[in-house]
Amino acid sequence: MVLEATMICVDNSDWMRNGDYPPTRIEAQHDAVNLICGAKTQQNPENTVGIMTMAGKTEVLVTPTQDLGKILQSLHGLRPTGSADFAMAVQRAQLALKHRQNKNQRQRIIVFVGSPIGTDVQSLVRIGKKLKKNNVAVDIVNFGEEGENTEKLEAFLNAVNSNDNSHLITIPPGPHILSDILIESPVIAGDGEGGISAFAASAAAGVASASGFEFGVDPSTDPELALALRVSMEEERARQEAEAKKRAEEE
């Protein structure tokens, strides 16, 4: 089993208010992040996961930890604000990984990109080469603004990719669930496939969970993780419904 420390960069920009990924971009992203965290900690009990925001203060919410509850709690109350800074986020994520407690862990950054990237291609390539030099793998979930961002992200991927350890997953809008598409991607499955993976065809048809289990976790083998994910999801949906009701009353 791969021993890995992962930092997940969450796009919490104002673009996340859009509803082209049901129910909204930020809610679909939250579900996907929950899934990834559960999968990473299940793959190896010594794996750690951290969370950081890309918009507003671009700050680390949780440094790499094995505490899934702490990871999931960090996402509660996260609101869309401002513009995301892709370049700053990945560099700060690298710094957080550099200070990981277990130096035997491989380093990986997972970036959700659902808003336009303002950084120029040359700067992205330079950052990608620096990450590669420091043995940091990067997985990118490109959704929402894929028409504008794909060329830049492909250039960044080519710079950071080493022996197919990094991946670009491009997911177009549709009735599908973001997390259902990711569950069959290298982001969840690991380094079996490298390079650019365009899931347009699968996304258009909708992809069911490959595992057949809610959140991709078998409750018979890890009941505590399955329960934590389910409770977190229910709490988040209740919060979203309350907010939607409040907005409707205000209007």
C-alpha atoms as an extended CHARMM CRD file, in Angstrom:
* protein
*
       251  EXT
         1         1  MET       CA              0.0000000000        0.0000000000        0.0000000000  PROA      1               0.0000000000
         2         2  VAL       CA              1.2010000000        3.4820000000       -0.8560000000  PROA      2               0.0000000000
         3         3  LEU       CA              2.0850000000        5.6160000000        2.1620000000  PROA      3               0.0000000000
         4         4  GLU       CA              1.0510000000        9.1540000000        1.3160000000  PROA      4               0.0000000000
         5         5  ALA       CA              0.3970000000       12.6300000000        2.7030000000  PROA      5               0.0000000000
         6         6  THR       CA             -2.1930000000       14.5660000000        0.7000000000  PROA      6               0.0000000000
         7         7  MET       CA             -3.2220000000       18.2090000000        0.6840000000  PROA      7               0.0000000000
         8         8  ILE       CA             -6.5900000000       18.9480000000       -0.9300000000  PROA      8               0.0000000000
         9         9  CYS       CA             -7.0420000000       22.4680000000       -2.3040000000  PROA      9               0.0000000000
        10        10  VAL       CA            -10.7300000000       23.4190000000       -2.2700000000  PROA      10              0.0000000000
        11        11  ASP       CA            -12.0490000000       26.0250000000       -4.7060000000  PROA      11              0.0000000000
        12        12  ASN       CA            -14.2360000000       28.2380000000       -2.5150000000  PROA      12              0.0000000000
        13        13  SER       CA            -14.4800000000       31.1510000000       -4.9610000000  PROA      13              0.0000000000
        14        14  ASP       CA            -17.7150000000       32.9450000000       -5.8740000000  PROA      14              0.0000000000
        15        15  TRP       CA            -17.8980000000       30.7510000000       -8.9970000000  PROA      15              0.0000000000
        16        16  MET       CA            -18.8850000000       27.8720000000       -6.7010000000  PROA      16              0.0000000000
        17        17  ARG       CA            -22.3920000000       29.3340000000       -6.3800000000  PROA      17              0.0000000000
        18        18  ASN       CA            -23.2620000000       28.0920000000       -9.8880000000  PROA      18              0.0000000000
        19        19  GLY       CA            -25.7360000000       25.2290000000      -10.1280000000  PROA      19              0.0000000000
        20        20  ASP       CA            -24.4370000000       23.4950000000      -13.2670000000  PROA      20              0.0000000000
        21        21  TYR       CA            -23.0670000000       20.6700000000      -11.0750000000  PROA      21              0.0000000000
        22        22  PRO       CA            -26.0090000000       19.6620000000       -8.8750000000  PROA      22              0.0000000000
        23        23  PRO       CA            -26.9480000000       20.9370000000       -6.4320000000  PROA      23              0.0000000000
        24        24  THR       CA            -24.2400000000       23.6470000000       -6.6910000000  PROA      24              0.0000000000
        25        25  ARG       CA            -20.5450000000       23.5360000000       -7.5310000000  PROA      25              0.0000000000
        26        26  ILE       CA            -19.4230000000       23.9670000000       -3.9340000000  PROA      26              0.0000000000
        27        27  GLU       CA            -21.8010000000       21.3240000000       -2.5860000000  PROA      27              0.0000000000
        28        28  ALA       CA            -20.8080000000       18.8480000000       -5.3140000000  PROA      28              0.0000000000
        29        29  GLN       CA            -17.1720000000       19.6040000000       -4.5180000000  PROA      29              0.0000000000
        30        30  HSD       CA            -17.7250000000       19.0120000000       -0.7820000000  PROA      30              0.0000000000
        31        31  ASP       CA            -19.1830000000       15.5700000000       -1.4910000000  PROA      31              0.0000000000
        32        32  ALA       CA            -16.2150000000       14.7360000000       -3.7190000000  PROA      32              0.0000000000
        33        33  VAL       CA            -13.7080000000       15.9070000000       -1.0870000000  PROA      33              0.0000000000
        34        34  ASN       CA            -15.4380000000       13.7680000000        1.5500000000  PROA      34              0.0000000000
        35        35  LEU       CA            -15.1610000000       10.7620000000       -0.7480000000  PROA      35              0.0000000000
        36        36  ILE       CA            -11.4620000000       11.3410000000       -1.4460000000  PROA      36              0.0000000000
        37        37  CYS       CA            -10.6320000000       11.7860000000        2.2390000000  PROA      37              0.0000000000
        38        38  GLY       CA            -12.3940000000        8.5460000000        3.1090000000  PROA      38              0.0000000000
        39        39  ALA       CA            -10.6850000000        6.6710000000        0.2980000000  PROA      39              0.0000000000
        40        40  LYS       CA             -7.2020000000        7.9690000000        1.1780000000  PROA      40              0.0000000000
        41        41  THR       CA             -7.4680000000        7.0920000000        4.8550000000  PROA      41              0.0000000000
        42        42  GLN       CA             -8.9180000000        3.6830000000        4.0230000000  PROA      42              0.0000000000
        43        43  GLN       CA             -6.1700000000        2.7940000000        1.5320000000  PROA      43              0.0000000000
        44        44  ASN       CA             -3.5330000000        2.9910000000        4.2590000000  PROA      44              0.0000000000
        45        45  PRO       CA             -4.1850000000        3.6570000000        7.9660000000  PROA      45              0.0000000000
        46        46  GLU       CA             -1.0000000000        5.7520000000        8.1190000000  PROA      46              0.0000000000
        47        47  ASN       CA             -2.0500000000        8.0470000000        5.2660000000  PROA      47              0.0000000000
        48        48  THR       CA             -2.7940000000       11.6450000000        6.2080000000  PROA      48              0.0000000000
        49        49  VAL       CA             -4.9760000000       14.2850000000        4.5270000000  PROA      49              0.0000000000
        50        50  GLY       CA             -5.0690000000       18.0620000000        4.9100000000  PROA      50              0.0000000000
        51        51  ILE       CA             -7.4790000000       20.7160000000        3.6070000000  PROA      51              0.0000000000
        52        52  MET       CA             -6.8670000000       24.2670000000        2.4290000000  PROA      52              0.0000000000
        53        53  THR       CA             -8.8920000000       26.9680000000        0.6930000000  PROA      53              0.0000000000
        54        54  MET       CA             -7.9670000000       28.6490000000       -2.5890000000  PROA      54              0.0000000000
        55        55  ALA       CA            -10.0160000000       31.8660000000       -2.3460000000  PROA      55              0.0000000000
        56        56  GLY       CA            -10.1480000000       34.5970000000        0.2720000000  PROA      56              0.0000000000
        57        57  LYS       CA             -7.2150000000       34.0750000000        2.6310000000  PROA      57              0.0000000000
        58        58  THR       CA             -5.9240000000       30.9440000000        0.8260000000  PROA      58              0.0000000000
        59        59  GLU       CA             -5.2790000000       29.2670000000        4.1620000000  PROA      59              0.0000000000
        60        60  VAL       CA             -4.6490000000       25.7850000000        5.5050000000  PROA      60              0.0000000000
        61        61  LEU       CA             -7.7670000000       24.6500000000        7.3780000000  PROA      61              0.0000000000
        62        62  VAL       CA             -6.2830000000       21.3370000000        8.5270000000  PROA      62              0.0000000000
        63        63  THR       CA             -2.6710000000       20.1660000000        8.2820000000  PROA      63              0.0000000000
        64        64  PRO       CA             -2.2340000000       16.5250000000        7.1550000000  PROA      64              0.0000000000
        65        65  THR       CA             -3.9240000000       14.3040000000        9.7340000000  PROA      65              0.0000000000
        66        66  GLN       CA             -5.4250000000       10.8280000000       10.1360000000  PROA      66              0.0000000000
        67        67  ASP       CA             -8.4500000000       12.2850000000       11.9770000000  PROA      67              0.0000000000
        68        68  LEU       CA            -11.2610000000       12.0400000000        9.4200000000  PROA      68              0.0000000000
        69        69  GLY       CA            -13.7100000000       13.8220000000       11.6980000000  PROA      69              0.0000000000
        70        70  LYS       CA            -11.3830000000       16.8240000000       11.9260000000  PROA      70              0.0000000000
        71        71  ILE       CA            -11.0180000000       16.8530000000        8.1400000000  PROA      71              0.0000000000
        72        72  LEU       CA            -14.7670000000       16.7500000000        7.4960000000  PROA      72              0.0000000000
        73        73  GLN       CA            -15.4900000000       19.3410000000       10.1900000000  PROA      73              0.0000000000
        74        74  SER       CA            -13.1360000000       21.8050000000        8.4920000000  PROA      74              0.0000000000
        75        75  LEU       CA            -15.4500000000       21.9620000000        5.4730000000  PROA      75              0.0000000000
        76        76  HSD       CA            -18.5480000000       22.8760000000        7.4650000000  PROA      76              0.0000000000
        77        77  GLY       CA            -19.4120000000       26.5280000000        7.1980000000  PROA      77              0.0000000000
        78        78  LEU       CA            -17.1350000000       27.1010000000        4.2000000000  PROA      78              0.0000000000
        79        79  ARG       CA            -18.7290000000       29.7810000000        2.0060000000  PROA      79              0.0000000000
        80        80  PRO       CA            -17.9340000000       30.9570000000       -1.5350000000  PROA      80              0.0000000000
        81        81  THR       CA            -15.9460000000       34.1750000000       -1.5130000000  PROA      81              0.0000000000
        82        82  GLY       CA            -13.7390000000       36.1310000000       -3.9110000000  PROA      82              0.0000000000
        83        83  SER       CA            -11.4490000000       34.6130000000       -6.5430000000  PROA      83              0.0000000000
        84        84  ALA       CA             -9.3120000000       31.4970000000       -6.3120000000  PROA      84              0.0000000000
        85        85  ASP       CA             -5.5210000000       31.7150000000       -6.6100000000  PROA      85              0.0000000000
        86        86  PHE       CA             -4.3500000000       28.4090000000       -8.0950000000  PROA      86              0.0000000000
        87        87  ALA       CA             -0.6420000000       29.2470000000       -8.0600000000  PROA      87              0.0000000000
        88        88  MET       CA             -0.5490000000       30.4250000000       -4.4560000000  PROA      88              0.0000000000
        89        89  ALA       CA             -2.6610000000       27.4850000000       -3.2790000000  PROA      89              0.0000000000
        90        90  VAL       CA             -0.4380000000       24.7450000000       -4.7210000000  PROA      90              0.0000000000
        91        91  GLN       CA              2.7100000000       26.4440000000       -3.4120000000  PROA      91              0.0000000000
        92        92  ARG       CA              1.2780000000       26.7280000000        0.0930000000  PROA      92              0.0000000000
        93        93  ALA       CA              0.0780000000       23.1320000000       -0.1410000000  PROA      93              0.0000000000
        94        94  GLN       CA              3.6350000000       22.0740000000       -0.9800000000  PROA      94              0.0000000000
        95        95  LEU       CA              4.9000000000       23.9510000000        2.0740000000  PROA      95              0.0000000000
        96        96  ALA       CA              2.3520000000       22.1630000000        4.2820000000  PROA      96              0.0000000000
        97        97  LEU       CA              3.5020000000       18.8030000000        2.8910000000  PROA      97              0.0000000000
        98        98  LYS       CA              7.1350000000       19.7020000000        3.4260000000  PROA      98              0.0000000000
        99        99  HSD       CA              6.4310000000       19.9280000000        7.1670000000  PROA      99              0.0000000000
       100       100  ARG       CA              4.5930000000       16.5780000000        7.3530000000  PROA      100             0.0000000000
       101       101  GLN       CA              5.5280000000       14.5470000000       10.4280000000  PROA      101             0.0000000000
       102       102  ASN       CA              6.2570000000       11.2890000000        8.6050000000  PROA      102             0.0000000000
       103       103  LYS       CA              8.9560000000       11.9790000000        6.0080000000  PROA      103             0.0000000000
       104       104  ASN       CA              8.4890000000        8.4740000000        4.5660000000  PROA      104             0.0000000000
       105       105  GLN       CA              5.1230000000        9.5330000000        3.1590000000  PROA      105             0.0000000000
       106       106  ARG       CA              4.9350000000       10.3950000000       -0.5220000000  PROA      106             0.0000000000
       107       107  GLN       CA              3.6130000000       13.8870000000       -1.2120000000  PROA      107             0.0000000000
       108       108  ARG       CA              0.4640000000       14.5750000000       -3.2240000000  PROA      108             0.0000000000
       109       109  ILE       CA             -1.6730000000       17.6500000000       -3.8790000000  PROA      109             0.0000000000
       110       110  ILE       CA             -5.2570000000       17.3360000000       -5.1410000000  PROA      110             0.0000000000
       111       111  VAL       CA             -6.6130000000       20.5890000000       -6.5900000000  PROA      111             0.0000000000
       112       112  PHE       CA            -10.2520000000       21.3040000000       -7.4250000000  PROA      112             0.0000000000
       113       113  VAL       CA            -10.4330000000       23.9510000000      -10.1510000000  PROA      113             0.0000000000
       114       114  GLY       CA            -13.9190000000       25.3040000000      -10.8130000000  PROA      114             0.0000000000
       115       115  SER       CA            -13.1190000000       28.9240000000      -11.6340000000  PROA      115             0.0000000000
       116       116  PRO       CA            -10.8980000000       30.7310000000      -14.1720000000  PROA      116             0.0000000000
       117       117  ILE       CA             -7.1340000000       30.5270000000      -13.5570000000  PROA      117             0.0000000000
       118       118  GLY       CA             -5.5670000000       33.9740000000      -13.7310000000  PROA      118             0.0000000000
       119       119  THR       CA             -1.9280000000       32.7980000000      -13.6810000000  PROA      119             0.0000000000
       120       120  ASP       CA             -0.1310000000       32.7140000000      -17.0500000000  PROA      120             0.0000000000
       121       121  VAL       CA              1.0990000000       29.4580000000      -18.5870000000  PROA      121             0.0000000000
       122       122  GLN       CA              4.8090000000       30.2290000000      -18.1070000000  PROA      122             0.0000000000
       123       123  SER       CA              4.3440000000       30.7420000000      -14.3610000000  PROA      123             0.0000000000
       124       124  LEU       CA              2.3070000000       27.5400000000      -14.0660000000  PROA      124             0.0000000000
       125       125  VAL       CA              5.0030000000       25.5590000000      -15.8660000000  PROA      125             0.0000000000
       126       126  ARG       CA              7.6630000000       27.0060000000      -13.5670000000  PROA      126             0.0000000000
       127       127  ILE       CA              5.6530000000       26.0130000000      -10.4850000000  PROA      127             0.0000000000
       128       128  GLY       CA              5.0220000000       22.5590000000      -11.9470000000  PROA      128             0.0000000000
       129       129  LYS       CA              8.7370000000       21.9570000000      -12.4990000000  PROA      129             0.0000000000
       130       130  LYS       CA              9.4790000000       23.0390000000       -8.9270000000  PROA      130             0.0000000000
       131       131  LEU       CA              6.9030000000       20.5860000000       -7.5650000000  PROA      131             0.0000000000
       132       132  LYS       CA              8.3470000000       17.8040000000       -9.7100000000  PROA      132             0.0000000000
       133       133  LYS       CA             11.8530000000       18.5750000000       -8.4380000000  PROA      133             0.0000000000
       134       134  ASN       CA             10.5600000000       18.2230000000       -4.8770000000  PROA      134             0.0000000000
       135       135  ASN       CA              8.8100000000       14.9060000000       -5.6550000000  PROA      135             0.0000000000
       136       136  VAL       CA              5.2750000000       16.2660000000       -5.2690000000  PROA      136             0.0000000000
       137       137  ALA       CA              2.5610000000       14.6050000000       -7.3580000000  PROA      137             0.0000000000
       138       138  VAL       CA             -0.5270000000       16.6180000000       -8.3440000000  PROA      138             0.0000000000
       139       139  ASP       CA             -4.0560000000       15.4980000000       -9.2540000000  PROA      139             0.0000000000
       140       140  ILE       CA             -6.3140000000       18.1570000000      -10.7670000000  PROA      140             0.0000000000
       141       141  VAL       CA            -10.1150000000       18.0160000000      -10.9040000000  PROA      141             0.0000000000
       142       142  ASN       CA            -11.0330000000       20.4240000000      -13.7070000000  PROA      142             0.0000000000
       143       143  PHE       CA            -14.7500000000       21.2940000000      -13.6900000000  PROA      143             0.0000000000
       144       144  GLY       CA            -17.0230000000       24.2160000000      -14.4540000000  PROA      144             0.0000000000
       145       145  GLU       CA            -14.6110000000       26.3510000000      -16.4870000000  PROA      145             0.0000000000
       146       146  GLU       CA            -12.8970000000       23.5300000000      -18.3720000000  PROA      146             0.0000000000
       147       147  GLY       CA            -13.0760000000       25.3710000000      -21.7150000000  PROA      147             0.0000000000
       148       148  GLU       CA            -10.9710000000       28.2280000000      -20.3500000000  PROA      148             0.0000000000
       149       149  ASN       CA             -8.6570000000       26.2930000000      -18.0450000000  PROA      149             0.0000000000
       150       150  THR       CA             -7.8100000000       23.0390000000      -19.8140000000  PROA      150             0.0000000000
       151       151  GLU       CA             -4.9280000000       24.3640000000      -21.9320000000  PROA      151             0.0000000000
       152       152  LYS       CA             -3.2240000000       25.9350000000      -18.9070000000  PROA      152             0.0000000000
       153       153  LEU       CA             -3.7610000000       22.8540000000      -16.7730000000  PROA      153             0.0000000000
       154       154  GLU       CA             -2.3830000000       20.5450000000      -19.4470000000  PROA      154             0.0000000000
       155       155  ALA       CA              0.7960000000       22.6250000000      -19.5770000000  PROA      155             0.0000000000
       156       156  PHE       CA              1.0450000000       22.5140000000      -15.7800000000  PROA      156             0.0000000000
       157       157  LEU       CA              0.4670000000       18.7540000000      -15.7520000000  PROA      157             0.0000000000
       158       158  ASN       CA              3.1680000000       18.1320000000      -18.3470000000  PROA      158             0.0000000000
       159       159  ALA       CA              5.6100000000       20.0740000000      -16.1610000000  PROA      159             0.0000000000
       160       160  VAL       CA              4.7840000000       18.3320000000      -12.8810000000  PROA      160             0.0000000000
       161       161  ASN       CA              4.1400000000       14.7940000000      -14.1220000000  PROA      161             0.0000000000
       162       162  SER       CA              6.8310000000       12.2200000000      -13.2840000000  PROA      162             0.0000000000
       163       163  ASN       CA              6.3550000000        8.5740000000      -14.3080000000  PROA      163             0.0000000000
       164       164  ASP       CA              2.6200000000        9.1150000000      -14.6240000000  PROA      164             0.0000000000
       165       165  ASN       CA              2.1870000000       10.0640000000      -10.9570000000  PROA      165             0.0000000000
       166       166  SER       CA             -0.0170000000       13.0980000000      -11.7000000000  PROA      166             0.0000000000
       167       167  HSD       CA             -3.4120000000       13.3370000000      -13.3730000000  PROA      167             0.0000000000
       168       168  LEU       CA             -5.8250000000       15.8290000000      -14.9330000000  PROA      168             0.0000000000
       169       169  ILE       CA             -9.4830000000       14.8400000000      -14.6470000000  PROA      169             0.0000000000
       170       170  THR       CA            -11.7690000000       17.0290000000      -16.7670000000  PROA      170             0.0000000000
       171       171  ILE       CA            -15.4800000000       16.7160000000      -15.9520000000  PROA      171             0.0000000000
       172       172  PRO       CA            -18.0540000000       18.6580000000      -18.0310000000  PROA      172             0.0000000000
       173       173  PRO       CA            -21.3590000000       19.8470000000      -16.5190000000  PROA      173             0.0000000000
       174       174  GLY       CA            -24.3260000000       17.5150000000      -16.5380000000  PROA      174             0.0000000000
       175       175  PRO       CA            -26.8810000000       15.6720000000      -14.4430000000  PROA      175             0.0000000000
       176       176  HSD       CA            -24.1920000000       13.3470000000      -13.0630000000  PROA      176             0.0000000000
       177       177  ILE       CA            -22.7210000000       13.5470000000       -9.5540000000  PROA      177             0.0000000000
       178       178  LEU       CA            -19.1420000000       14.8520000000       -9.3790000000  PROA      178             0.0000000000
       179       179  SER       CA            -18.0890000000       12.2590000000       -6.7980000000  PROA      179             0.0000000000
       180       180  ASP       CA            -19.5100000000        9.4000000000       -8.9010000000  PROA      180             0.0000000000
       181       181  ILE       CA            -17.2330000000       10.3720000000      -11.7890000000  PROA      181             0.0000000000
       182       182  LEU       CA            -14.1720000000       10.6390000000       -9.5360000000  PROA      182             0.0000000000
       183       183  ILE       CA            -14.6430000000        7.2160000000       -7.9810000000  PROA      183             0.0000000000
       184       184  GLU       CA            -13.4950000000        5.5600000000      -11.2180000000  PROA      184             0.0000000000
       185       185  SER       CA            -10.7000000000        8.0480000000      -11.8450000000  PROA      185             0.0000000000
       186       186  PRO       CA             -7.0060000000        7.7730000000      -10.8680000000  PROA      186             0.0000000000
       187       187  VAL       CA             -7.6820000000       10.3100000000       -8.0870000000  PROA      187             0.0000000000
       188       188  ILE       CA             -9.4130000000        7.5200000000       -6.1730000000  PROA      188             0.0000000000
       189       189  ALA       CA             -7.9590000000        4.4320000000       -7.8670000000  PROA      189             0.0000000000
       190       190  GLY       CA             -4.3280000000        5.5540000000       -7.5420000000  PROA      190             0.0000000000
       191       191  ASP       CA             -1.4610000000        5.6210000000      -10.0060000000  PROA      191             0.0000000000
       192       192  GLY       CA             -2.6530000000        2.8670000000      -12.2890000000  PROA      192             0.0000000000
       193       193  GLU       CA             -3.1780000000        5.4120000000      -15.0500000000  PROA      193             0.0000000000
       194       194  GLY       CA             -1.3030000000        8.6200000000      -15.6820000000  PROA      194             0.0000000000
       195       195  GLY       CA             -1.5630000000       11.7180000000      -17.8020000000  PROA      195             0.0000000000
       196       196  ILE       CA             -4.7460000000       13.4190000000      -18.9720000000  PROA      196             0.0000000000
       197       197  SER       CA             -8.0450000000       11.6220000000      -18.4120000000  PROA      197             0.0000000000
       198       198  ALA       CA            -11.0700000000       13.2410000000      -20.0640000000  PROA      198             0.0000000000
       199       199  PHE       CA            -14.2510000000       11.7820000000      -18.6270000000  PROA      199             0.0000000000
       200       200  ALA       CA            -16.6040000000       13.5670000000      -21.0120000000  PROA      200             0.0000000000
       201       201  ALA       CA            -18.2410000000       10.4290000000      -22.3840000000  PROA      201             0.0000000000
       202       202  SER       CA            -18.6880000000        8.8050000000      -18.9860000000  PROA      202             0.0000000000
       203       203  ALA       CA            -19.9090000000       12.0400000000      -17.4850000000  PROA      203             0.0000000000
       204       204  ALA       CA            -22.5330000000       12.5260000000      -20.1700000000  PROA      204             0.0000000000
       205       205  ALA       CA            -23.9640000000        9.0730000000      -19.5140000000  PROA      205             0.0000000000
       206       206  GLY       CA            -23.5480000000        9.2920000000      -15.7380000000  PROA      206             0.0000000000
       207       207  VAL       CA            -21.3260000000        6.9330000000      -13.8370000000  PROA      207             0.0000000000
       208       208  ALA       CA            -22.4710000000        4.8030000000      -10.9120000000  PROA      208             0.0000000000
       209       209  SER       CA            -20.2250000000        4.0870000000       -7.9680000000  PROA      209             0.0000000000
       210       210  ALA       CA            -17.8220000000        1.3320000000       -8.9200000000  PROA      210             0.0000000000
       211       211  SER       CA            -17.7910000000       -0.0890000000       -5.4310000000  PROA      211             0.0000000000
       212       212  GLY       CA            -21.5500000000       -0.2370000000       -5.0440000000  PROA      212             0.0000000000
       213       213  PHE       CA            -21.2230000000        1.2470000000       -1.5410000000  PROA      213             0.0000000000
       214       214  GLU       CA            -22.3040000000        4.6880000000       -0.3820000000  PROA      214             0.0000000000
       215       215  PHE       CA            -19.3220000000        7.0750000000       -0.4600000000  PROA      215             0.0000000000
       216       216  GLY       CA            -17.2070000000        4.1910000000       -1.8420000000  PROA      216             0.0000000000
       217       217  VAL       CA            -16.8000000000        2.7150000000        1.6620000000  PROA      217             0.0000000000
       218       218  ASP       CA            -17.8740000000       -0.7950000000        2.6720000000  PROA      218             0.0000000000
       219       219  PRO       CA            -19.6910000000       -0.3770000000        6.0410000000  PROA      219             0.0000000000
       220       220  SER       CA            -18.9620000000       -3.9840000000        6.9750000000  PROA      220             0.0000000000
       221       221  THR       CA            -15.2000000000       -3.4130000000        6.8910000000  PROA      221             0.0000000000
       222       222  ASP       CA            -15.1220000000        0.1460000000        8.2530000000  PROA      222             0.0000000000
       223       223  PRO       CA            -18.4410000000        1.0030000000        9.9620000000  PROA      223             0.0000000000
       224       224  GLU       CA            -17.0440000000        4.0480000000       11.7950000000  PROA      224             0.0000000000
       225       225  LEU       CA            -15.8210000000        5.6850000000        8.5710000000  PROA      225             0.0000000000
       226       226  ALA       CA            -19.0730000000        4.9140000000        6.7620000000  PROA      226             0.0000000000
       227       227  LEU       CA            -21.0810000000        6.3870000000        9.6410000000  PROA      227             0.0000000000
       228       228  ALA       CA            -18.8890000000        9.4940000000        9.8580000000  PROA      228             0.0000000000
       229       229  LEU       CA            -19.2900000000       10.1420000000        6.1310000000  PROA      229             0.0000000000
       230       230  ARG       CA            -23.0440000000        9.5890000000        6.2540000000  PROA      230             0.0000000000
       231       231  VAL       CA            -23.5240000000       11.8800000000        9.2660000000  PROA      231             0.0000000000
       232       232  SER       CA            -21.3590000000       14.5610000000        7.6690000000  PROA      232             0.0000000000
       233       233  MET       CA            -23.3550000000       14.3710000000        4.4390000000  PROA      233             0.0000000000
       234       234  GLU       CA            -26.7000000000       14.5610000000        6.2550000000  PROA      234             0.0000000000
       235       235  GLU       CA            -25.5610000000       17.5410000000        8.3220000000  PROA      235             0.0000000000
       236       236  GLU       CA            -24.3390000000       19.3290000000        5.2220000000  PROA      236             0.0000000000
       237       237  ARG       CA            -27.5880000000       18.7090000000        3.3390000000  PROA      237             0.0000000000
       238       238  ALA       CA            -29.6350000000       19.9210000000        6.3140000000  PROA      238             0.0000000000
       239       239  ARG       CA            -27.5520000000       23.0940000000        6.4460000000  PROA      239             0.0000000000
       240       240  GLN       CA            -27.9800000000       23.6420000000        2.7080000000  PROA      240             0.0000000000
       241       241  GLU       CA            -31.7500000000       23.1490000000        2.9060000000  PROA      241             0.0000000000
       242       242  ALA       CA            -31.9760000000       25.6120000000        5.8090000000  PROA      242             0.0000000000
       243       243  GLU       CA            -29.9900000000       28.2030000000        3.8720000000  PROA      243             0.0000000000
       244       244  ALA       CA            -32.1120000000       27.7150000000        0.7470000000  PROA      244             0.0000000000
       245       245  LYS       CA            -35.2850000000       28.1420000000        2.8140000000  PROA      245             0.0000000000
       246       246  LYS       CA            -33.8970000000       31.2900000000        4.4380000000  PROA      246             0.0000000000
       247       247  ARG       CA            -32.9630000000       32.7980000000        1.0570000000  PROA      247             0.0000000000
       248       248  ALA       CA            -36.4110000000       32.0120000000       -0.2990000000  PROA      248             0.0000000000
       249       249  GLU       CA            -38.0630000000       33.7510000000        2.6540000000  PROA      249             0.0000000000
       250       250  GLU       CA            -35.8460000000       36.8150000000        2.2350000000  PROA      250             0.0000000000
       251       251  GLU       CA            -36.7710000000       37.0910000000       -1.4340000000  PROA      251             0.0000000000
